[in-house]
Amino acid sequence: MAVPEIISFLSQKVNLPQLRKNPLFSIALLKVLGHSTKELLFNLLTTNLNIKNLNTSDDKQNKEIISNLRILYLLKLIQKDNGFILLNDDFRCGFVSSMELVRVRNCFEAMQCVNTANTLSFDNILRMLVNDRNAWVNEVVLDVLQYAKLINVKKEITHSGFEFLLKNRKEQMWFLILNGILMLGKSYVDWLIMIVFEMGMYERYRWLKVNEAKIFCDVCEHSNNTGSVGGGEEGDILFRFLKYLSYLGIIQHSNDMVKPTEEYFLLFSSASTQDSFLVVETNYKLYAYTTSSHELSIIKLFCQIIRELPNLVVAHITEESVNAAFVKGITGQQIVDYLNEKSRSELPVVVLEQILIWERKRDRMKCMDAVIYSHFMTYGEYEITYKYCKEKGALVDYDEFRRLLVVKLEYHNDVKNFIKSNIK
């Protein structure tokens, strides 16, 4: 399954006609695409597909074919011509060239180097999102989290932040990398995404020396600049971006050396990264078999913790605990989705339905600042004031029998002036 974030990013934010010709782009793309999409891509490499022959008697297979074609279309790798689907010629050339590309030694040079950099943990970011005060996160990462609207100005998790926590590990990392590119170097999107792609083309566990001359030469070509190689802005952008990747725990960074970590290679792995560790019972008891501190922090957002053991947490889902989550902007459906994603077995329907019932119960009452108008001397005075409030959109509620109007606070002065002018 392709990562939606990277597909959306490549289709909207980069110069695809330029990248399609690059063999390195083809190699990286094969690592990002799902198995069935790659299979369709290889079929298109050797033959043009007749659109009429793509329809099968299996609805599930038809949906998968449409989904794969949509991905390739978004990436502008295919085109339609006289009832056939064709592979883009530029991409075909780059694709064929990539088959001969065994190792890239352009932007980096593999070196022997003593480990002099500290490896930061991606888990720190996840723990920080759920308000774990023991989690340290660099200010640059905080800026990106706020830029991506995962946290608010008070550094509290948002609705989008909880949606982010529901993604698998690979999707989370791609999301932060792509938003980091947009915030740190929006003018250098193509250049920075290719740097991310190229780092994985070398042997694992090797330090790579940054080849600044080559990198800055590439960015000058892409931007059609003729200035000196290694200029100030490009150098600053590169240094900040590499440091940002190190803050994510995706690479180690020391001076002009970088080293991809295991987290980096997960970006291009087809292995499942979703961990199932929850057991939920019909009595609303939840058992979490995990040692992950950030997963425990997520559970604490909507559960009451009963007992913590070294590798087991026992919790209880209560109305009070889920209401505390609703106050933070988390929705009932998000809690249900999280339980479904992380559960080892099928969840009790009664628990899932009750979470949504508690949410609806909470939403039945809403607070609003308003002013009550009453003591109208005649029904005519009440009626003209009622019509005025209704036309203005100021009316919250009314009682015709008691000649009572409830008006939004922001319209209080308007209604008061109307009464003074029209009722004697």
GROMACS .gro file of C-alpha atoms in nm:
model
  424
    1MET     CA    1   0.000   0.000   0.000
    2ALA     CA    2   0.141   0.335  -0.104
    3VAL     CA    3   0.173   0.606   0.159
    4PRO     CA    4  -0.103   0.864   0.081
    5GLU     CA    5   0.105   1.155   0.213
    6ILE     CA    6   0.399   1.099  -0.024
    7ILE     CA    7   0.169   1.044  -0.326
    8SER     CA    8  -0.021   1.365  -0.251
    9PHE     CA    9   0.303   1.556  -0.195
   10LEU     CA   10   0.468   1.437  -0.518
   11SER     CA   11   0.156   1.511  -0.723
   12GLN     CA   12   0.109   1.865  -0.589
   13LYS     CA   13   0.438   2.007  -0.459
   14VAL     CA   14   0.718   1.893  -0.689
   15ASN     CA   15   0.820   1.947  -1.050
   16LEU     CA   16   0.722   1.603  -1.182
   17PRO     CA   17   0.827   1.657  -1.547
   18GLN     CA   18   1.183   1.723  -1.421
   19LEU     CA   19   1.189   1.431  -1.175
   20ARG     CA   20   1.040   1.176  -1.417
   21LYS     CA   21   1.366   1.179  -1.618
   22ASN     CA   22   1.579   1.104  -1.310
   23PRO     CA   23   1.665   0.731  -1.270
   24LEU     CA   24   1.703   0.784  -0.895
   25PHE     CA   25   1.340   0.901  -0.879
   26SER     CA   26   1.230   0.575  -1.042
   27ILE     CA   27   1.421   0.367  -0.786
   28ALA     CA   28   1.278   0.560  -0.491
   29LEU     CA   29   0.927   0.547  -0.637
   30LEU     CA   30   0.939   0.168  -0.662
   31LYS     CA   31   1.013   0.158  -0.289
   32VAL     CA   32   0.722   0.388  -0.209
   33LEU     CA   33   0.451   0.226  -0.425
   34GLY     CA   34   0.247  -0.073  -0.315
   35HIS     CA   35   0.298  -0.420  -0.467
   36SER     CA   36  -0.009  -0.415  -0.697
   37THR     CA   37   0.075  -0.063  -0.822
   38LYS     CA   38   0.433  -0.171  -0.905
   39GLU     CA   39   0.297  -0.476  -1.088
   40LEU     CA   40   0.075  -0.252  -1.302
   41LEU     CA   41   0.371  -0.020  -1.366
   42PHE     CA   42   0.585  -0.307  -1.495
   43ASN     CA   43   0.300  -0.422  -1.721
   44LEU     CA   44   0.282  -0.074  -1.870
   45LEU     CA   45   0.656  -0.082  -1.929
   46THR     CA   46   0.617  -0.358  -2.187
   47THR     CA   47   0.271  -0.300  -2.329
   48ASN     CA   48  -0.010  -0.047  -2.362
   49LEU     CA   49  -0.323  -0.152  -2.172
   50ASN     CA   50  -0.664  -0.156  -2.340
   51ILE     CA   51  -0.910   0.019  -2.107
   52LYS     CA   52  -1.192  -0.222  -2.206
   53ASN     CA   53  -0.987  -0.522  -2.090
   54LEU     CA   54  -0.926  -0.379  -1.742
   55ASN     CA   55  -1.282  -0.442  -1.623
   56THR     CA   56  -1.326  -0.779  -1.446
   57SER     CA   57  -1.617  -0.962  -1.283
   58ASP     CA   58  -1.461  -0.908  -0.938
   59ASP     CA   59  -1.572  -0.574  -0.785
   60LYS     CA   60  -1.289  -0.580  -0.531
   61GLN     CA   61  -1.029  -0.630  -0.805
   62ASN     CA   62  -1.188  -0.352  -1.014
   63LYS     CA   63  -1.161  -0.108  -0.721
   64GLU     CA   64  -0.795  -0.203  -0.674
   65ILE     CA   65  -0.722  -0.144  -1.045
   66ILE     CA   66  -0.894   0.197  -1.032
   67SER     CA   67  -0.701   0.288  -0.717
   68ASN     CA   68  -0.367   0.191  -0.877
   69LEU     CA   69  -0.445   0.381  -1.197
   70ARG     CA   70  -0.540   0.687  -0.992
   71ILE     CA   71  -0.203   0.681  -0.812
   72LEU     CA   72  -0.013   0.659  -1.142
   73TYR     CA   73  -0.233   0.934  -1.290
   74LEU     CA   74  -0.173   1.166  -0.994
   75LEU     CA   75   0.201   1.114  -1.042
   76LYS     CA   76   0.154   1.193  -1.415
   77LEU     CA   77   0.319   0.864  -1.513
   78ILE     CA   78   0.038   0.751  -1.746
   79GLN     CA   79  -0.180   0.904  -2.015
   80LYS     CA   80  -0.486   0.800  -2.215
   81ASP     CA   81  -0.472   0.768  -2.594
   82ASN     CA   82  -0.740   0.616  -2.822
   83GLY     CA   83  -0.878   0.381  -2.556
   84PHE     CA   84  -0.535   0.272  -2.432
   85ILE     CA   85  -0.333   0.360  -2.122
   86LEU     CA   86   0.031   0.446  -2.199
   87LEU     CA   87   0.335   0.504  -1.982
   88ASN     CA   88   0.485   0.853  -2.001
   89ASP     CA   89   0.789   0.852  -2.236
   90ASP     CA   90   1.014   1.057  -2.004
   91PHE     CA   91   0.942   0.826  -1.713
   92ARG     CA   92   0.992   0.520  -1.932
   93CYS     CA   93   1.345   0.639  -2.021
   94GLY     CA   94   1.428   0.715  -1.659
   95PHE     CA   95   1.275   0.383  -1.551
   96VAL     CA   96   1.484   0.183  -1.797
   97SER     CA   97   1.800   0.373  -1.698
   98SER     CA   98   1.730   0.299  -1.331
   99MET     CA   99   1.759  -0.075  -1.402
  100GLU     CA  100   2.129  -0.021  -1.475
  101LEU     CA  101   2.182   0.212  -1.178
  102VAL     CA  102   2.339  -0.003  -0.908
  103ARG     CA  103   2.489   0.265  -0.682
  104VAL     CA  104   2.467   0.643  -0.671
  105ARG     CA  105   2.774   0.844  -0.569
  106ASN     CA  106   2.675   1.200  -0.648
  107CYS     CA  107   2.544   1.397  -0.351
  108PHE     CA  108   2.715   1.177  -0.090
  109GLU     CA  109   3.037   0.979  -0.054
  110ALA     CA  110   3.042   0.666   0.165
  111MET     CA  111   3.308   0.696   0.435
  112GLN     CA  112   3.446   0.514   0.737
  113CYS     CA  113   3.376   0.733   1.039
  114VAL     CA  114   3.357   0.703   1.414
  115ASN     CA  115   3.008   0.760   1.553
  116THR     CA  116   3.016   1.109   1.702
  117ALA     CA  117   2.644   1.193   1.686
  118ASN     CA  118   2.368   1.119   1.931
  119THR     CA  119   2.065   0.938   1.790
  120LEU     CA  120   1.737   1.105   1.880
  121SER     CA  121   1.420   0.903   1.914
  122PHE     CA  122   1.111   0.951   1.698
  123ASP     CA  123   0.909   0.833   1.999
  124ASN     CA  124   0.992   1.160   2.178
  125ILE     CA  125   0.777   1.346   1.925
  126LEU     CA  126   0.485   1.108   1.971
  127ARG     CA  127   0.515   1.132   2.350
  128MET     CA  128   0.527   1.512   2.334
  129LEU     CA  129   0.206   1.519   2.127
  130VAL     CA  130   0.018   1.353   2.411
  131ASN     CA  131   0.156   1.598   2.668
  132ASP     CA  132   0.429   1.379   2.816
  133ARG     CA  133   0.636   1.638   3.004
  134ASN     CA  134   0.940   1.407   3.011
  135ALA     CA  135   0.965   1.409   2.630
  136TRP     CA  136   1.222   1.654   2.490
  137VAL     CA  137   1.156   1.790   2.141
  138ASN     CA  138   1.371   2.039   1.950
  139GLU     CA  139   1.226   2.384   1.878
  140VAL     CA  140   1.250   2.327   1.502
  141VAL     CA  141   1.035   2.015   1.533
  142LEU     CA  142   0.787   2.208   1.747
  143ASP     CA  143   0.765   2.473   1.474
  144VAL     CA  144   0.690   2.204   1.213
  145LEU     CA  145   0.429   2.041   1.438
  146GLN     CA  146   0.259   2.380   1.474
  147TYR     CA  147   0.299   2.451   1.099
  148ALA     CA  148   0.127   2.118   1.026
  149LYS     CA  149  -0.146   2.206   1.282
  150LEU     CA  150  -0.072   1.901   1.497
  151ILE     CA  151  -0.037   2.124   1.804
  152ASN     CA  152  -0.173   2.467   1.890
  153VAL     CA  153   0.016   2.769   2.021
  154LYS     CA  154  -0.008   2.625   2.373
  155LYS     CA  155   0.168   2.307   2.249
  156GLU     CA  156  -0.149   2.104   2.306
  157ILE     CA  157  -0.255   1.829   2.068
  158THR     CA  158  -0.523   1.925   1.813
  159HIS     CA  159  -0.790   1.728   1.628
  160SER     CA  160  -0.542   1.684   1.341
  161GLY     CA  161  -0.276   1.578   1.591
  162PHE     CA  162  -0.482   1.287   1.713
  163GLU     CA  163  -0.551   1.186   1.351
  164PHE     CA  164  -0.174   1.189   1.304
  165LEU     CA  165  -0.132   0.948   1.599
  166LEU     CA  166  -0.371   0.706   1.428
  167LYS     CA  167  -0.141   0.673   1.127
  168ASN     CA  168   0.119   0.396   1.112
  169ARG     CA  169   0.486   0.469   1.175
  170LYS     CA  170   0.584   0.508   0.810
  171GLU     CA  171   0.300   0.749   0.734
  172GLN     CA  172   0.387   0.957   1.041
  173MET     CA  173   0.750   0.993   0.937
  174TRP     CA  174   0.668   1.083   0.578
  175PHE     CA  175   0.414   1.340   0.703
  176LEU     CA  176   0.675   1.515   0.919
  177ILE     CA  177   0.947   1.499   0.652
  178LEU     CA  178   0.721   1.651   0.385
  179ASN     CA  179   0.588   1.924   0.613
  180GLY     CA  180   0.945   1.996   0.721
  181ILE     CA  181   1.042   2.045   0.357
  182LEU     CA  182   0.751   2.285   0.304
  183MET     CA  183   0.835   2.489   0.613
  184LEU     CA  184   1.216   2.491   0.590
  185GLY     CA  185   1.270   2.505   0.216
  186LYS     CA  186   0.954   2.562   0.018
  187SER     CA  187   1.154   2.698  -0.278
  188TYR     CA  188   1.373   2.387  -0.288
  189VAL     CA  189   1.111   2.111  -0.276
  190ASP     CA  190   1.245   1.904  -0.571
  191TRP     CA  191   1.602   1.931  -0.448
  192LEU     CA  192   1.527   1.832  -0.089
  193ILE     CA  193   1.300   1.539  -0.175
  194MET     CA  194   1.573   1.396  -0.401
  195ILE     CA  195   1.824   1.425  -0.115
  196VAL     CA  196   1.588   1.215   0.099
  197PHE     CA  197   1.558   0.961  -0.183
  198GLU     CA  198   1.932   0.938  -0.252
  199MET     CA  199   2.044   0.872   0.105
  200GLY     CA  200   1.894   0.524   0.087
  201MET     CA  201   2.094   0.422  -0.219
  202TYR     CA  202   2.412   0.351  -0.021
  203GLU     CA  203   2.512   0.060   0.198
  204ARG     CA  204   2.352   0.051   0.539
  205TYR     CA  205   2.539   0.149   0.854
  206ARG     CA  206   2.781   0.369   0.657
  207TRP     CA  207   2.854   0.734   0.721
  208LEU     CA  208   2.808   0.956   0.415
  209LYS     CA  209   3.008   1.270   0.351
  210VAL     CA  210   2.795   1.552   0.209
  211ASN     CA  211   2.921   1.646  -0.138
  212GLU     CA  212   2.833   2.016  -0.122
  213ALA     CA  213   2.972   2.097  -0.466
  214LYS     CA  214   2.745   1.841  -0.632
  215ILE     CA  215   2.439   1.928  -0.422
  216PHE     CA  216   2.464   2.302  -0.476
  217CYS     CA  217   2.539   2.251  -0.844
  218ASP     CA  218   2.213   2.055  -0.873
  219VAL     CA  219   2.006   2.319  -0.698
  220CYS     CA  220   2.152   2.591  -0.921
  221GLU     CA  221   2.058   2.389  -1.229
  222HIS     CA  222   1.703   2.332  -1.105
  223SER     CA  223   1.652   2.699  -1.023
  224ASN     CA  224   1.840   2.821  -1.333
  225ASN     CA  225   2.076   3.026  -1.118
  226THR     CA  226   2.428   3.112  -1.227
  227GLY     CA  227   2.558   3.222  -0.888
  228SER     CA  228   2.851   3.069  -0.703
  229VAL     CA  229   2.825   2.710  -0.588
  230GLY     CA  230   2.755   2.662  -0.218
  231GLY     CA  231   2.583   2.998  -0.175
  232GLY     CA  232   2.459   3.118   0.161
  233GLU     CA  233   2.086   3.046   0.135
  234GLU     CA  234   2.127   2.698  -0.017
  235GLY     CA  235   2.388   2.602   0.241
  236ASP     CA  236   2.168   2.723   0.526
  237ILE     CA  237   1.864   2.536   0.391
  238LEU     CA  238   2.065   2.213   0.352
  239PHE     CA  239   2.216   2.234   0.702
  240ARG     CA  240   1.878   2.309   0.865
  241PHE     CA  241   1.707   2.027   0.676
  242LEU     CA  242   1.972   1.767   0.767
  243LYS     CA  243   1.955   1.879   1.131
  244TYR     CA  244   1.577   1.849   1.116
  245LEU     CA  245   1.603   1.491   0.988
  246SER     CA  246   1.837   1.416   1.276
  247TYR     CA  247   1.584   1.563   1.522
  248LEU     CA  248   1.329   1.317   1.380
  249GLY     CA  249   1.573   1.032   1.446
  250ILE     CA  250   1.581   0.945   1.074
  251ILE     CA  251   1.952   1.020   1.032
  252GLN     CA  252   2.254   1.091   1.249
  253HIS     CA  253   2.422   1.419   1.163
  254SER     CA  254   2.770   1.537   1.258
  255ASN     CA  255   2.928   1.838   1.082
  256ASP     CA  256   2.931   1.744   0.712
  257MET     CA  257   2.858   1.373   0.773
  258VAL     CA  258   2.523   1.193   0.781
  259LYS     CA  259   2.422   0.836   0.852
  260PRO     CA  260   2.072   0.696   0.779
  261THR     CA  261   1.924   0.508   1.076
  262GLU     CA  262   1.690   0.209   1.078
  263GLU     CA  263   1.401   0.456   1.100
  264TYR     CA  264   1.510   0.599   0.764
  265PHE     CA  265   1.495   0.262   0.588
  266LEU     CA  266   1.146   0.210   0.727
  267LEU     CA  267   1.035   0.491   0.493
  268PHE     CA  268   1.084   0.263   0.194
  269SER     CA  269   0.996  -0.069   0.357
  270SER     CA  270   0.691  -0.266   0.242
  271ALA     CA  271   0.669  -0.448   0.576
  272SER     CA  272   0.371  -0.376   0.800
  273THR     CA  273   0.443  -0.122   1.072
  274GLN     CA  274   0.108  -0.143   1.251
  275ASP     CA  275   0.132  -0.289   1.601
  276SER     CA  276  -0.172  -0.466   1.752
  277PHE     CA  277  -0.150  -0.483   2.129
  278LEU     CA  278  -0.495  -0.400   2.275
  279VAL     CA  279  -0.760  -0.629   2.418
  280VAL     CA  280  -1.099  -0.470   2.495
  281GLU     CA  281  -1.370  -0.652   2.691
  282THR     CA  282  -1.747  -0.598   2.700
  283ASN     CA  283  -1.717  -0.462   3.057
  284TYR     CA  284  -1.514  -0.167   2.915
  285LYS     CA  285  -1.187  -0.302   3.055
  286LEU     CA  286  -0.886  -0.242   2.829
  287TYR     CA  287  -0.560  -0.439   2.842
  288ALA     CA  288  -0.256  -0.293   2.662
  289TYR     CA  289   0.038  -0.529   2.612
  290THR     CA  290   0.304  -0.268   2.538
  291THR     CA  291   0.615  -0.104   2.679
  292SER     CA  292   0.580   0.204   2.455
  293SER     CA  293   0.550   0.520   2.663
  294HIS     CA  294   0.379   0.718   2.388
  295GLU     CA  295   0.116   0.446   2.331
  296LEU     CA  296   0.049   0.452   2.705
  297SER     CA  297   0.014   0.831   2.686
  298ILE     CA  298  -0.245   0.798   2.407
  299ILE     CA  299  -0.445   0.546   2.611
  300LYS     CA  300  -0.443   0.786   2.906
  301LEU     CA  301  -0.615   1.046   2.687
  302PHE     CA  302  -0.944   0.853   2.690
  303CYS     CA  303  -0.904   0.583   2.959
  304GLN     CA  304  -0.877   0.568   3.335
  305ILE     CA  305  -0.562   0.374   3.425
  306ILE     CA  306  -0.622   0.104   3.687
  307ARG     CA  307  -0.285  -0.069   3.703
  308GLU     CA  308   0.055  -0.042   3.531
  309LEU     CA  309   0.283  -0.347   3.509
  310PRO     CA  310   0.620  -0.374   3.327
  311ASN     CA  311   0.463  -0.492   2.999
  312LEU     CA  312   0.090  -0.465   3.068
  313VAL     CA  313  -0.144  -0.175   3.140
  314VAL     CA  314  -0.499  -0.231   3.267
  315ALA     CA  315  -0.742   0.055   3.202
  316HIS     CA  316  -1.112   0.132   3.210
  317ILE     CA  317  -1.309   0.323   2.947
  318THR     CA  318  -1.557   0.543   3.132
  319GLU     CA  319  -1.788   0.832   3.046
  320GLU     CA  320  -1.567   1.069   3.247
  321SER     CA  321  -1.247   0.953   3.072
  322VAL     CA  322  -1.385   0.990   2.718
  323ASN     CA  323  -1.538   1.328   2.808
  324ALA     CA  324  -1.187   1.442   2.907
  325ALA     CA  325  -1.074   1.341   2.557
  326PHE     CA  326  -1.366   1.526   2.395
  327VAL     CA  327  -1.262   1.845   2.578
  328LYS     CA  328  -0.921   1.818   2.403
  329GLY     CA  329  -1.095   1.812   2.064
  330ILE     CA  330  -1.070   1.436   2.013
  331THR     CA  331  -1.383   1.285   1.856
  332GLY     CA  332  -1.559   0.963   1.944
  333GLN     CA  333  -1.495   0.826   1.595
  334GLN     CA  334  -1.121   0.888   1.636
  335ILE     CA  335  -1.119   0.686   1.959
  336VAL     CA  336  -1.312   0.407   1.786
  337ASP     CA  337  -1.067   0.412   1.492
  338TYR     CA  338  -0.770   0.393   1.729
  339LEU     CA  339  -0.918   0.093   1.914
  340ASN     CA  340  -0.992  -0.080   1.582
  341GLU     CA  341  -0.638  -0.018   1.452
  342LYS     CA  342  -0.460  -0.140   1.765
  343SER     CA  343  -0.686  -0.424   1.876
  344ARG     CA  344  -0.568  -0.784   1.852
  345SER     CA  345  -0.919  -0.911   1.784
  346GLU     CA  346  -1.262  -0.784   1.687
  347LEU     CA  347  -1.384  -0.521   1.930
  348PRO     CA  348  -1.711  -0.555   2.124
  349VAL     CA  349  -1.974  -0.354   1.937
  350VAL     CA  350  -2.135  -0.243   2.263
  351VAL     CA  351  -1.815  -0.060   2.367
  352LEU     CA  352  -1.775   0.120   2.035
  353GLU     CA  353  -2.142   0.225   2.025
  354GLN     CA  354  -2.132   0.346   2.385
  355ILE     CA  355  -1.835   0.577   2.312
  356LEU     CA  356  -2.036   0.740   2.031
  357ILE     CA  357  -2.346   0.761   2.254
  358TRP     CA  358  -2.144   0.940   2.522
  359GLU     CA  359  -2.026   1.186   2.259
  360ARG     CA  360  -2.380   1.255   2.136
  361LYS     CA  361  -2.500   1.293   2.494
  362ARG     CA  362  -2.233   1.555   2.557
  363ASP     CA  363  -2.325   1.742   2.238
  364ARG     CA  364  -2.693   1.770   2.332
  365MET     CA  365  -2.623   2.078   2.544
  366LYS     CA  366  -2.430   2.381   2.423
  367CYS     CA  367  -2.350   2.704   2.604
  368MET     CA  368  -2.415   3.037   2.435
  369ASP     CA  369  -2.409   3.395   2.561
  370ALA     CA  370  -2.755   3.545   2.514
  371VAL     CA  371  -3.000   3.810   2.638
  372ILE     CA  372  -3.367   3.750   2.729
  373TYR     CA  373  -3.629   4.005   2.614
  374SER     CA  374  -3.967   3.988   2.786
  375HIS     CA  375  -4.244   4.207   2.937
  376PHE     CA  376  -4.375   4.324   2.600
  377MET     CA  377  -4.688   4.530   2.666
  378THR     CA  378  -4.878   4.405   2.358
  379TYR     CA  379  -4.856   4.113   2.120
  380GLY     CA  380  -4.785   4.360   1.837
  381GLU     CA  381  -4.468   4.483   2.011
  382TYR     CA  382  -4.355   4.122   2.057
  383GLU     CA  383  -4.432   4.032   1.695
  384ILE     CA  384  -4.238   4.313   1.525
  385THR     CA  385  -3.938   4.253   1.753
  386TYR     CA  386  -3.956   3.878   1.680
  387LYS     CA  387  -3.957   3.940   1.303
  388TYR     CA  388  -3.663   4.181   1.328
  389CYS     CA  389  -3.455   3.930   1.531
  390LYS     CA  390  -3.537   3.647   1.292
  391GLU     CA  391  -3.437   3.850   0.985
  392LYS     CA  392  -3.109   3.951   1.152
  393GLY     CA  393  -3.029   3.591   1.245
  394ALA     CA  394  -3.012   3.699   1.609
  395LEU     CA  395  -3.277   3.464   1.747
  396VAL     CA  396  -3.170   3.173   1.971
  397ASP     CA  397  -3.514   3.073   2.100
  398TYR     CA  398  -3.861   3.220   2.164
  399ASP     CA  399  -4.185   3.156   2.356
  400GLU     CA  400  -4.486   3.310   2.184
  401PHE     CA  401  -4.730   3.235   2.467
  402ARG     CA  402  -4.511   3.409   2.727
  403ARG     CA  403  -4.395   3.681   2.478
  404LEU     CA  404  -4.030   3.597   2.541
  405LEU     CA  405  -3.728   3.621   2.306
  406VAL     CA  406  -3.377   3.483   2.356
  407VAL     CA  407  -3.128   3.685   2.148
  408LYS     CA  408  -2.757   3.629   2.079
  409LEU     CA  409  -2.541   3.857   2.291
  410GLU     CA  410  -2.364   4.016   1.992
  411TYR     CA  411  -2.700   4.147   1.864
  412HIS     CA  412  -2.807   4.294   2.200
  413ASN     CA  413  -2.731   4.659   2.109
  414ASP     CA  414  -2.901   4.629   1.768
  415VAL     CA  415  -3.219   4.484   1.918
  416LYS     CA  416  -3.219   4.736   2.202
  417ASN     CA  417  -3.190   5.028   1.957
  418PHE     CA  418  -3.465   4.876   1.738
  419ILE     CA  419  -3.701   4.858   2.036
  420LYS     CA  420  -3.625   5.219   2.136
  421SER     CA  421  -3.693   5.340   1.781
  422ASN     CA  422  -4.005   5.135   1.703
  423ILE     CA  423  -4.181   5.074   2.034
  424LYS     CA  424  -4.313   5.366   2.240
   0.00000   0.00000   0.00000
